[in-house]
mmCIF file of C-alpha atoms and ligand atoms in Angstrom:
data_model
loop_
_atom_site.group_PDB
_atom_site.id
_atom_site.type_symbol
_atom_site.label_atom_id
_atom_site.label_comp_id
_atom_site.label_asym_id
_atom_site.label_seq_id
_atom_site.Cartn_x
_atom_site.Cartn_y
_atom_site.Cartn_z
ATOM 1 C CA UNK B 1 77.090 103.284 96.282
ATOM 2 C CA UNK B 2 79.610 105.415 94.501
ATOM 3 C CA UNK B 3 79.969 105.224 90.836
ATOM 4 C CA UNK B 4 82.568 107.180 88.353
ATOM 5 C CA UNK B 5 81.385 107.757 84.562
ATOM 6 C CA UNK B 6 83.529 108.956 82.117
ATOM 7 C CA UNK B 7 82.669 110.438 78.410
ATOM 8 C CA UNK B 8 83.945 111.703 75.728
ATOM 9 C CA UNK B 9 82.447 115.230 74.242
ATOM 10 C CA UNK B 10 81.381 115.358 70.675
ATOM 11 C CA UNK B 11 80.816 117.743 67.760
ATOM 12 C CA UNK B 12 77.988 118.298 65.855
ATOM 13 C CA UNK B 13 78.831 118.451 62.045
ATOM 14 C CA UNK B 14 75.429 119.090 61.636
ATOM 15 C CA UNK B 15 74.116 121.416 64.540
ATOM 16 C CA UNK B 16 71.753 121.538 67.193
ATOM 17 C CA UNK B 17 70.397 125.006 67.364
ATOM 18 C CA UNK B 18 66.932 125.516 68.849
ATOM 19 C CA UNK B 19 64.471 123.861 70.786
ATOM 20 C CA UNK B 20 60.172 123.290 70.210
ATOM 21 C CA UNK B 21 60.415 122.266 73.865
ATOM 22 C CA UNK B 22 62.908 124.542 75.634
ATOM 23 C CA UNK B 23 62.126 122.147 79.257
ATOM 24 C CA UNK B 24 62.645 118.934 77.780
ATOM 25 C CA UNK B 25 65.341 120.107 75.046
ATOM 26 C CA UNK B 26 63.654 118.735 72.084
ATOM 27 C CA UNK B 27 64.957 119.928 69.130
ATOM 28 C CA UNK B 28 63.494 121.163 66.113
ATOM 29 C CA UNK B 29 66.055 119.389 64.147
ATOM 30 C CA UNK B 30 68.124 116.242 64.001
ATOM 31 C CA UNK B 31 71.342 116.768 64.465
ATOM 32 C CA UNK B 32 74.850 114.835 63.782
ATOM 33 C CA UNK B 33 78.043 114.298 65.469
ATOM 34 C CA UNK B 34 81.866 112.874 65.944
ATOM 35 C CA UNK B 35 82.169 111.734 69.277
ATOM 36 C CA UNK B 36 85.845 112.926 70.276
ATOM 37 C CA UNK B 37 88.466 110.318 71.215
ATOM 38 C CA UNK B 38 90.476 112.058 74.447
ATOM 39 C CA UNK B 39 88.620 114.877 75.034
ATOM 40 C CA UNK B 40 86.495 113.936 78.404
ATOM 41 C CA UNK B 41 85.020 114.208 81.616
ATOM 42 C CA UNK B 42 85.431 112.481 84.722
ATOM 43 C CA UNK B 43 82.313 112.239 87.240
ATOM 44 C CA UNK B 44 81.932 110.287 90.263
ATOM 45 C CA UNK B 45 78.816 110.559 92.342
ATOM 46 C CA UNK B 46 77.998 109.154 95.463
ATOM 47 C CA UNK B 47 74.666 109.470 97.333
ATOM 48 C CA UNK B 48 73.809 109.392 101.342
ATOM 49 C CA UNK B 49 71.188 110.844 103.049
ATOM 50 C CA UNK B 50 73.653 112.401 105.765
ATOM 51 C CA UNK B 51 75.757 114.564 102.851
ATOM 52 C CA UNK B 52 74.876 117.437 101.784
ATOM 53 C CA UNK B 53 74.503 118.368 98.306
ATOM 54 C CA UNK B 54 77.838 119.225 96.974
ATOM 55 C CA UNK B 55 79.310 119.461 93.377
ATOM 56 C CA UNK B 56 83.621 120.113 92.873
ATOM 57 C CA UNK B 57 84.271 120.448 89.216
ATOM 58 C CA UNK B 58 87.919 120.952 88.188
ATOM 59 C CA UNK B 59 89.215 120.662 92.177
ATOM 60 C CA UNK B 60 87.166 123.713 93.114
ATOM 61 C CA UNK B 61 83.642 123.896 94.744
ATOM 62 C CA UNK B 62 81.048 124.416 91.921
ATOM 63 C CA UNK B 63 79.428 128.425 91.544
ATOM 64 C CA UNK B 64 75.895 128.339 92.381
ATOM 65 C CA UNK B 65 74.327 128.364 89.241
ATOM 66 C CA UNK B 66 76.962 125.293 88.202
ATOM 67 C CA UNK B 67 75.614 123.426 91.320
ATOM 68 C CA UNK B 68 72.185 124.351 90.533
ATOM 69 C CA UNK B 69 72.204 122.679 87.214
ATOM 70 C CA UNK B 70 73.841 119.573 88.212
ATOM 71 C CA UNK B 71 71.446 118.775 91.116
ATOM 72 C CA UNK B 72 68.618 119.696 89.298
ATOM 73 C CA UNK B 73 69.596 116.946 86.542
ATOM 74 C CA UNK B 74 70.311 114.638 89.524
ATOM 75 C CA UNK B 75 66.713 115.297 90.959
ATOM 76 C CA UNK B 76 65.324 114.875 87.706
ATOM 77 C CA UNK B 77 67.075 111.028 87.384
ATOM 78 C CA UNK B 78 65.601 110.370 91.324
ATOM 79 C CA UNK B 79 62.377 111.210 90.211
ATOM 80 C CA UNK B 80 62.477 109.530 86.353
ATOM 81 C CA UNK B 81 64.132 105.870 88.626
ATOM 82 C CA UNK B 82 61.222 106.346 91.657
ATOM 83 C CA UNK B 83 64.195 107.140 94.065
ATOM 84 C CA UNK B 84 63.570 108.806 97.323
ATOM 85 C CA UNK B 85 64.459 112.383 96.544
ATOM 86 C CA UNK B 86 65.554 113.030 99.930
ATOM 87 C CA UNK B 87 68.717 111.415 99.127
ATOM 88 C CA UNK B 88 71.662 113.806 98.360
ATOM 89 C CA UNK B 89 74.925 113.685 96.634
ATOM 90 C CA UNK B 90 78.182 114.585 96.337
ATOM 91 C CA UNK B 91 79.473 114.788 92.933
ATOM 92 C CA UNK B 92 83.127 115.531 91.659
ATOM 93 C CA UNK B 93 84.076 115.909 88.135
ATOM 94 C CA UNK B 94 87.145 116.787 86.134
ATOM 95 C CA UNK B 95 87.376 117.749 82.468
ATOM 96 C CA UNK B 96 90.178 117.550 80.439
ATOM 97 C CA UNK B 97 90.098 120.331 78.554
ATOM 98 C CA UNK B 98 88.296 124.206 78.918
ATOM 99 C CA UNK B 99 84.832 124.223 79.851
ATOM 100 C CA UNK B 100 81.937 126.375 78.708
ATOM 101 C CA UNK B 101 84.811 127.817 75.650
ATOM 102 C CA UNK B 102 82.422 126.259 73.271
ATOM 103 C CA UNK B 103 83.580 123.130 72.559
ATOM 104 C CA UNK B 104 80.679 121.161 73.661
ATOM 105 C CA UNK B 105 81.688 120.450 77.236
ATOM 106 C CA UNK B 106 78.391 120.159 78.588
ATOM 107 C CA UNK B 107 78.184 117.603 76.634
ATOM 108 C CA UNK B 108 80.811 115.200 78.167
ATOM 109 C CA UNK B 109 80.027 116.491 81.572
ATOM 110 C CA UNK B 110 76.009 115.587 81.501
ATOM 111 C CA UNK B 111 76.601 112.358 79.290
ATOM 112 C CA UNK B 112 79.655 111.146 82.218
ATOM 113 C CA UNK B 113 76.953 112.861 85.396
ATOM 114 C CA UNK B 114 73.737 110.766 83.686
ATOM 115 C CA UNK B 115 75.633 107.301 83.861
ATOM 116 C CA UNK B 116 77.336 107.748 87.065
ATOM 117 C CA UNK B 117 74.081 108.980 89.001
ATOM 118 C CA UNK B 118 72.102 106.128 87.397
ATOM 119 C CA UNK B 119 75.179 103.604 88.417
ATOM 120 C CA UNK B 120 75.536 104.698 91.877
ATOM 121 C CA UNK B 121 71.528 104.566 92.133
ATOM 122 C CA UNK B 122 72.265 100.975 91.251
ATOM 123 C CA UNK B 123 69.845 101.113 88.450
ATOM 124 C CA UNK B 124 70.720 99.660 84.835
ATOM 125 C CA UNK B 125 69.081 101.522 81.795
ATOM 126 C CA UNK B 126 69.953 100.827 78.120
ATOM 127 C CA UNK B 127 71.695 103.233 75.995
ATOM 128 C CA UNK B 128 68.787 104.322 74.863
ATOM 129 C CA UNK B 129 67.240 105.247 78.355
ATOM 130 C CA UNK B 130 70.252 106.839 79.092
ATOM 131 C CA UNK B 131 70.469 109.287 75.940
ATOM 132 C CA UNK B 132 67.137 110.734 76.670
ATOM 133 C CA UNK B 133 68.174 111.475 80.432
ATOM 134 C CA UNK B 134 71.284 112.828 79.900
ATOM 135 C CA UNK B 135 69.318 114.757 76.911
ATOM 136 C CA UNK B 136 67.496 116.386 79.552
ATOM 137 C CA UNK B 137 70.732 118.004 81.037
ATOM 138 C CA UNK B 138 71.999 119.184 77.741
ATOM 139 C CA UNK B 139 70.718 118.556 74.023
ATOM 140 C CA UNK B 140 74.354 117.298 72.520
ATOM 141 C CA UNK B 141 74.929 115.178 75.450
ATOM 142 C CA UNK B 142 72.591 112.692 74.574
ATOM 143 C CA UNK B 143 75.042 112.374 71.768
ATOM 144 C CA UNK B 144 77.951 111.513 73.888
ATOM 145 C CA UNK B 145 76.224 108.498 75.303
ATOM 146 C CA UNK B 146 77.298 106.849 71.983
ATOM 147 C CA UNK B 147 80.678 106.553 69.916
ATOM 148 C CA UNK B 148 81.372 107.237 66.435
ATOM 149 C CA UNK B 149 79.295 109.024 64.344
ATOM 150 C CA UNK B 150 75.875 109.614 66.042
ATOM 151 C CA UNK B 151 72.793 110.697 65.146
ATOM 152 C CA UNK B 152 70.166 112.530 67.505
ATOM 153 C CA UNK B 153 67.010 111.766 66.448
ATOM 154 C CA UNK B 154 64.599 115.180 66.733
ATOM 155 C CA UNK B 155 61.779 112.801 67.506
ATOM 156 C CA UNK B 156 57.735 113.734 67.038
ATOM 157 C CA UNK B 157 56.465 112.403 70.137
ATOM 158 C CA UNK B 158 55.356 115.516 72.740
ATOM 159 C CA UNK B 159 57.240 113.592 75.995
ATOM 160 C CA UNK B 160 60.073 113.257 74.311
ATOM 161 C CA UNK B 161 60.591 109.333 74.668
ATOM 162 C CA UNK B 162 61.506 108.972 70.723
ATOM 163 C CA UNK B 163 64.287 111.525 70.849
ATOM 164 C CA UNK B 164 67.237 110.233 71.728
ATOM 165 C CA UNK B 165 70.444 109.213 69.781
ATOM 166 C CA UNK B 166 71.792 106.477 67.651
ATOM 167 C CA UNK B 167 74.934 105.544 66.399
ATOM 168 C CA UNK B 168 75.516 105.926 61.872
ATOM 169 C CA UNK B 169 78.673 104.301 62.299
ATOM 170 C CA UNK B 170 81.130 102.731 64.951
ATOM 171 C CA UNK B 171 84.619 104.637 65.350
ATOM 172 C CA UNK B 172 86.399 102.050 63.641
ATOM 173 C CA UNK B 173 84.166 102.880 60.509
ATOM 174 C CA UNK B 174 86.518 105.801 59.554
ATOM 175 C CA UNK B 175 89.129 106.333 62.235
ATOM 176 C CA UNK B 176 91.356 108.297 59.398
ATOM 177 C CA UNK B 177 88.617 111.351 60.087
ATOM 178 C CA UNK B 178 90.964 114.024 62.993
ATOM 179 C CA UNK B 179 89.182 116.478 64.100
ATOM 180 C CA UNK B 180 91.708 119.367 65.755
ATOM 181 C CA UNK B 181 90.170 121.452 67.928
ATOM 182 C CA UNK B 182 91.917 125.023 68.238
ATOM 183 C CA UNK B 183 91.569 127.109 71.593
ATOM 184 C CA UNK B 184 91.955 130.996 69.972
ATOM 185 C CA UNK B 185 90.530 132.285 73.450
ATOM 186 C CA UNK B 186 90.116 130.430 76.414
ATOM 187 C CA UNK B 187 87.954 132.853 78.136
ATOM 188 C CA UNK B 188 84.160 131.237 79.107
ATOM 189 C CA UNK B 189 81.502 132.515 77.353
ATOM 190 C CA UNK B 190 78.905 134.919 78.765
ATOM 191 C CA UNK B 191 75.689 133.829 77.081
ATOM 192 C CA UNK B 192 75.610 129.966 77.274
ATOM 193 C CA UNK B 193 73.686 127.455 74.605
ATOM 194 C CA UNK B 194 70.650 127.369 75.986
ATOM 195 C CA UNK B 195 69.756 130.960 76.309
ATOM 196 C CA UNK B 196 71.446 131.807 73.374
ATOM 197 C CA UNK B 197 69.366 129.587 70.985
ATOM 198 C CA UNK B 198 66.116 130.513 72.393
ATOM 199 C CA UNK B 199 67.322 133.665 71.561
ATOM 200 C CA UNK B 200 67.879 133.036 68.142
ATOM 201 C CA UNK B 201 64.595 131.022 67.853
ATOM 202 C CA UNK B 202 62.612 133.998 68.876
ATOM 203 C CA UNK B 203 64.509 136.666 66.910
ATOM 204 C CA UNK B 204 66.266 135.768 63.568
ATOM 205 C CA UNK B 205 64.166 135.937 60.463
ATOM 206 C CA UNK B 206 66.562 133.124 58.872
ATOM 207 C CA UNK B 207 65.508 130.574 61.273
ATOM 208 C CA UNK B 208 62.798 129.127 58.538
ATOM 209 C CA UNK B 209 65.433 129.132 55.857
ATOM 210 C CA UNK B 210 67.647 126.818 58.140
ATOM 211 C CA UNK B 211 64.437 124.741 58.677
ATOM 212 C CA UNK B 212 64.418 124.345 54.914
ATOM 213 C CA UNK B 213 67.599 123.001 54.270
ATOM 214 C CA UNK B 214 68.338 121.234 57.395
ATOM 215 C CA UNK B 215 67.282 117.550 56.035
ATOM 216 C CA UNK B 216 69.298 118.178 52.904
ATOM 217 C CA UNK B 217 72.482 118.791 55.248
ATOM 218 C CA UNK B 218 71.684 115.866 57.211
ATOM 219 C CA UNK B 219 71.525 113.121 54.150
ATOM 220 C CA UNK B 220 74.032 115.063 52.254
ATOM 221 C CA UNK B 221 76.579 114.590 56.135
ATOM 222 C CA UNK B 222 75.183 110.871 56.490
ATOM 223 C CA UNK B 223 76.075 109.571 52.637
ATOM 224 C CA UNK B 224 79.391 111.140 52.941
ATOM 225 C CA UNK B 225 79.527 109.437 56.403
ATOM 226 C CA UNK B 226 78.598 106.228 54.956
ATOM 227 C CA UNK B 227 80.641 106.233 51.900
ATOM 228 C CA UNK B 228 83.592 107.783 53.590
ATOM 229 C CA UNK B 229 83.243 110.820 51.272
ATOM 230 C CA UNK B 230 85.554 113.333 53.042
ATOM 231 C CA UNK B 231 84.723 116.113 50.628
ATOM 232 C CA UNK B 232 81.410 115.952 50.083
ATOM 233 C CA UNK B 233 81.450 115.700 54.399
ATOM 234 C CA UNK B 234 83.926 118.673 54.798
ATOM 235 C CA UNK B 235 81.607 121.084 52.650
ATOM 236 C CA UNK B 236 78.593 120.037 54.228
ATOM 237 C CA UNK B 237 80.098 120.467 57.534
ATOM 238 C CA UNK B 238 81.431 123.798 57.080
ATOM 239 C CA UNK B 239 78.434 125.574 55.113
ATOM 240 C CA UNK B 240 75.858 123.911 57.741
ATOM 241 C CA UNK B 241 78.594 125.656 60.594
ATOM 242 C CA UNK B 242 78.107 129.154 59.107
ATOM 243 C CA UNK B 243 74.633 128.724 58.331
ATOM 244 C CA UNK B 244 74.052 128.250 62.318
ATOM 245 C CA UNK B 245 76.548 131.405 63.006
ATOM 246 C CA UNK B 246 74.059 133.301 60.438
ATOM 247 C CA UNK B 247 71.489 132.788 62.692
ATOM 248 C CA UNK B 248 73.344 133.889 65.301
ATOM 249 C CA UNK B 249 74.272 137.211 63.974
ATOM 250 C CA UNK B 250 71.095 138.134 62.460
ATOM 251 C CA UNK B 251 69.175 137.579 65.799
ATOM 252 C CA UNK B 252 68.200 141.329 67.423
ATOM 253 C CA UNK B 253 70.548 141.797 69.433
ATOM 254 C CA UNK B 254 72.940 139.584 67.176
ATOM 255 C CA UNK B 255 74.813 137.094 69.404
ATOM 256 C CA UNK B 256 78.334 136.956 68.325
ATOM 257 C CA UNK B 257 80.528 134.218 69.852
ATOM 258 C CA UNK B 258 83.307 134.881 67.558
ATOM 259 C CA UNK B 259 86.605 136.670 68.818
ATOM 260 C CA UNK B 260 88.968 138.375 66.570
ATOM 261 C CA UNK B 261 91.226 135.399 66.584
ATOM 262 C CA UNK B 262 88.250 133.254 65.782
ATOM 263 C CA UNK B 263 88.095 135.315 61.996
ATOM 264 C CA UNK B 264 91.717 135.656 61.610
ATOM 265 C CA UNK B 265 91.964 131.539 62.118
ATOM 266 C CA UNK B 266 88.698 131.167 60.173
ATOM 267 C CA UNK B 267 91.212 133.182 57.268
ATOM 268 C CA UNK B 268 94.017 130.974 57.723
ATOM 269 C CA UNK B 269 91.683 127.731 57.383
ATOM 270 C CA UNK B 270 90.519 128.832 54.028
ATOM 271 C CA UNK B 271 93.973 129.768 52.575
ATOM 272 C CA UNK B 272 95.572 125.774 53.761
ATOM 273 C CA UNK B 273 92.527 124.917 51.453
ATOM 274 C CA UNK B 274 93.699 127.205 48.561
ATOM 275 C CA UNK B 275 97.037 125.929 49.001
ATOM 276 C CA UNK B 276 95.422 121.881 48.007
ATOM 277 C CA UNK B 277 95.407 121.073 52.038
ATOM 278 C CA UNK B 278 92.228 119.798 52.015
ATOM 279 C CA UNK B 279 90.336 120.631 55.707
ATOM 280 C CA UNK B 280 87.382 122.072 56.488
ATOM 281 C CA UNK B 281 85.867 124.881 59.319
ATOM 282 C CA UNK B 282 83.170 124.004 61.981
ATOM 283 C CA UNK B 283 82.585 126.083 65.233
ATOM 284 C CA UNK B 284 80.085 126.138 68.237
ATOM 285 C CA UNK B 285 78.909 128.285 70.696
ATOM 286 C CA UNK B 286 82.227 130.087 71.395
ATOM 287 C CA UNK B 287 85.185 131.632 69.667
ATOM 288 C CA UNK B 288 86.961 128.325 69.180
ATOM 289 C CA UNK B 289 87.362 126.989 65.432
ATOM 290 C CA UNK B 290 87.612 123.604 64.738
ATOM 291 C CA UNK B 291 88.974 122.303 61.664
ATOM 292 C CA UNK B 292 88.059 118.701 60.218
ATOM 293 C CA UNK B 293 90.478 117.287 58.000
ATOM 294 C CA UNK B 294 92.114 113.755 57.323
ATOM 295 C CA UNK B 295 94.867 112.041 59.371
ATOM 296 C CA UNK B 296 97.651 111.856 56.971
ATOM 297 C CA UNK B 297 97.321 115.886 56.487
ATOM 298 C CA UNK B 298 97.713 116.876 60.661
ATOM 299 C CA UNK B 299 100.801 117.367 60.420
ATOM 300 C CA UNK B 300 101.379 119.657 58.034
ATOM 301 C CA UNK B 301 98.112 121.636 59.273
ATOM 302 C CA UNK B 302 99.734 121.747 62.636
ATOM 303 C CA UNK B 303 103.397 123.026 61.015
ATOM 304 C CA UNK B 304 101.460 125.882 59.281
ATOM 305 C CA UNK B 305 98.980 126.880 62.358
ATOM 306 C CA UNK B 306 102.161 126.858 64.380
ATOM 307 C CA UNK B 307 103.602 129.979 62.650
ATOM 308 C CA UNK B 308 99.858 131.580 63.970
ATOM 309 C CA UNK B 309 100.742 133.417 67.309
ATOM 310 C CA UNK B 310 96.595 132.646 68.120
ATOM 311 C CA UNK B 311 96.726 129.430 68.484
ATOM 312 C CA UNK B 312 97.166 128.949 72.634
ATOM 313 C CA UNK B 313 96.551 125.184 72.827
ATOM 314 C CA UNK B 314 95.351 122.357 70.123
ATOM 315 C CA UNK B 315 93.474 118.620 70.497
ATOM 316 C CA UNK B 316 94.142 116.350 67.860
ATOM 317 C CA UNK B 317 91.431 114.126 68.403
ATOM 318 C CA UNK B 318 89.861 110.621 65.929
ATOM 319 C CA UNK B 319 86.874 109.416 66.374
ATOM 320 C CA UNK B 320 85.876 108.250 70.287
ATOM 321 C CA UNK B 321 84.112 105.926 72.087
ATOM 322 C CA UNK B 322 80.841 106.533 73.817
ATOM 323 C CA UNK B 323 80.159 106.588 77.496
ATOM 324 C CA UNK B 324 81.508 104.006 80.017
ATOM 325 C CA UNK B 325 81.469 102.996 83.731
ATOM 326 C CA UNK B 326 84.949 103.211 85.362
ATOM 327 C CA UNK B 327 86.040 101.757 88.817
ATOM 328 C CA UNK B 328 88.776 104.735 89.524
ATOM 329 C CA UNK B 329 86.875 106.751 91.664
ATOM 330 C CA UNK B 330 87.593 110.617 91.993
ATOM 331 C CA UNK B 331 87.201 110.481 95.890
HETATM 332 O O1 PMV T 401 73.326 120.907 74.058
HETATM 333 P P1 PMV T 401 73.956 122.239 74.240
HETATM 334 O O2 PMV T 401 73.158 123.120 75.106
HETATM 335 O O3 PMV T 401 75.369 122.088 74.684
HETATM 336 O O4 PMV T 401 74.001 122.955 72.796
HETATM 337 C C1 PMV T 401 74.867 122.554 71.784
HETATM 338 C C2 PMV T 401 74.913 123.585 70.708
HETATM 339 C C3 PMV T 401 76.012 123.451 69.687
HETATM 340 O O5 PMV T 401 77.192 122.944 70.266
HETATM 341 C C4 PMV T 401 76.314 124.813 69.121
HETATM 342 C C5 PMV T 401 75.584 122.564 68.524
HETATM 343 C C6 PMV T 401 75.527 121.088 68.776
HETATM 344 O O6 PMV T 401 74.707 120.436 68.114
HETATM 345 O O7 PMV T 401 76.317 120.564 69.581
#
C-alpha cells in the first residue's frame, strides 16, 4: 500500500539540546514548541519486496548519508510493527521550504516519514505511539506529530516509552502568536543537530547551569502559554535561545552556527524592540533568526526588515496543525 503524510515543522521556544541516550534521543530536558502553520513536508512511501530501496527528496535522488538515515528509521518502524524486514521502499518527499538551514526541518520530514511508513504498513498507532517513533528519527519531530503548542515530555523511563509529546494548547488557543522565520543564509549547515549537541554535552562547562534553570524556563514558557502572556513568553523565549547558543560557543572547539547576517539581524531585532515594536529573537541550529511577535505587528516588522538587504526570503507562519494522512500521493 502507498501512503502520503504530511507535517508541519515546529520551533522549540524552549530547546532541545542534548541527549542522556544519544540512540534513542532521549533528552535530558523537556522541551516546548509552536508547531508552524505552512511550513511542511510531503512524504509518500510505498513498500514491495521487488523495489529497491530508494529515497527522492526535493525531485532529486537522496545523498547516501540522506538515504541512510531514512531507511534506517524505516527499518526501525518494520522491526518496532513485527514487519518482515525484507520488505523495501521507495520513499519521495518534498519540503516546502530549505532543509538542514536550521529551521527544524528534520522535524517535519521524520514526523510526515513516521506516519506515512506506519500508514502504508497498514498499521494504526495513536498519537502517542507515533511521537515516540518518529522521536527516534529526530528529537523535535516527535513534536510535529501534534499541533499547537506542544510539549515533549523528557521522560524517566530507560526505553524511552514515557517520552513522547503532548499538546499545552490547541492552535486555536492563541492563533494571534506569528512566528516569521527569516532565511539570512540559505547555505546547509556542516555540523548537523545531532553531532553538534553531543558535542556540546561532552565539552561546555555551562551545560549544568542550563540544567539548573531549564524547569524555570519551561513553567515560566507554559504560564505565559496558558495565560496568553506574550511578554512574559517573548523574554523567556529569547533568553532560553541564547542560553542554548552559549552552550554552543563555549564548547572546545566552540560550534558557531551563526553567520554574519545572523548578528547583524539579531541587531536589527533588538532596535524594532527599542523602538516599542514588541517581538522577540529565537534561533536553532543554523544561521537563521526567527523572530516571535504578535499578528497585528507583522506588518510593520516586515516594512522595516525590508529596508535589510539580508533578508533573502521570509515565512510568516501562526500556529499549525499536527500531522495528517493525505490521499495526494507524490508518485
Ligand atoms: O531533533 P533535532 O535533531 O532536529 O534537534 C533539534 C535542535 C533544536 O532545533 C536546536 C532545538 C529544538 O528543540 O528543536
Amino acid at each position: 500500500m502507498k501512503a502520503t503524510g504530511i507535517a508541519n515543522t515546529n520551533i522549540a521556544l524552549i530547546k532541545y539540546w542534548g541527549n542522556r541516550n544519544h540512540q534513542l534521543s532521549l533528552p535530558y530536558n523537556s522541551s516546548i514548541s509552536m508547531t508552524l502553520d505552512g511550513m511542511h513536508t510531503v512524504t509518500s512511501v510505498e513498500f514491495s519486496k521487488s523495489f529497491k530501496n530508494e529515497v527522492i527528496i526535493n525531485g532529486i535522488q537522496a545523498k547516501s548519508e540522506e538515504q541512510q538515515r531514512v531507511i534506517d528509521h524505516i527499518t526501525l518502524i518494520k522491526k518496532k510493527l513485527n514487519i518482515d524486514v525484507l520488505l523495501n521502499a521507495k520513499v519521495v518527499s518534498n519540503n516546502n521550504f530549505p532543509k538542514r538551514a536550521g529551521i527544524a526541518s528534520s522535524a517535519s520530514a521524520f514526523a510526515a516519514l513516521t506516519i506515512a511508513a506506519v500508514k502504508a504498513l497498514e498499521k494504526e498507532l495513536t498519537s502517542q505511539e507515533l511521537s515516540i517513533l518518529a522521536r527516534l528519527g529526530s528529537g523535535s519531530a516527535s513534536r510535529s506529530i501534534f499541533g499547537g503548542f506542544v510539549e515533549w515530555e523528557k521522560g524517566e523511563a530507560e526505553d524511552g516509552s514515557d517520552s513522547y509529546s503532548t499538546v499545552l494548547a490547541e492552535k486555536e488557543h492563541w492563533p494571534e502568536l506569528t512566528m516569521i522565520v527569516t532565511i539570512v543564509n540559505p547555505q546547509e549547515k556542516k555540523i548537523g543537530s545531532r553531532d553538534g549537541m553531543q558535542h556540546t554535552v561532552r565539552s561546555s562547562s555551562f551545560y549544568s547551569a542550563w540544567r539548573a534553570t531549564i524547569e524555570q524556563d519551561l513553567q515560566q514558557s507554559r504560564n505565559a502559554i496558558y495565560t496568553k502572556n506574550f511578554t512574559e513568553l517573548g523574554t523567556v523565549v529569547e533568553n532560553n535561545a541564547f542560553k542554548m547558543h552559549s552552550l554552543m560557543h563555549t564548547s572546545i572547539p566552540p560550534l558557531i552556527y551563526w553567520e554574519p547576517e545572523t548578528i547583524r539581524m539579531i541587531k536589527q531585532v533588538l532596535n524594532l524592540r527599542q523602538e516599542g515594536i514588541e517581538c522577540y529573537i529565537t534561533m536553532d541550529a543554523g544561521p537563521q533568526v526567527k523572530i516571535l511577535c504578535l499578528q497585528k505587528n507583522v506588518e510593520t516588522i516586515l516594512g522595516k526588515l525590508s529596508q535589510f538587504k539580508e533578508m533573502h526570503q521570509y515565512y510568516v507562519c501562526q500556529p499549525g496543525s499536527g500531522a495528517q494522512i493525505t490521499d495526494v500521493h507524490l508518485f
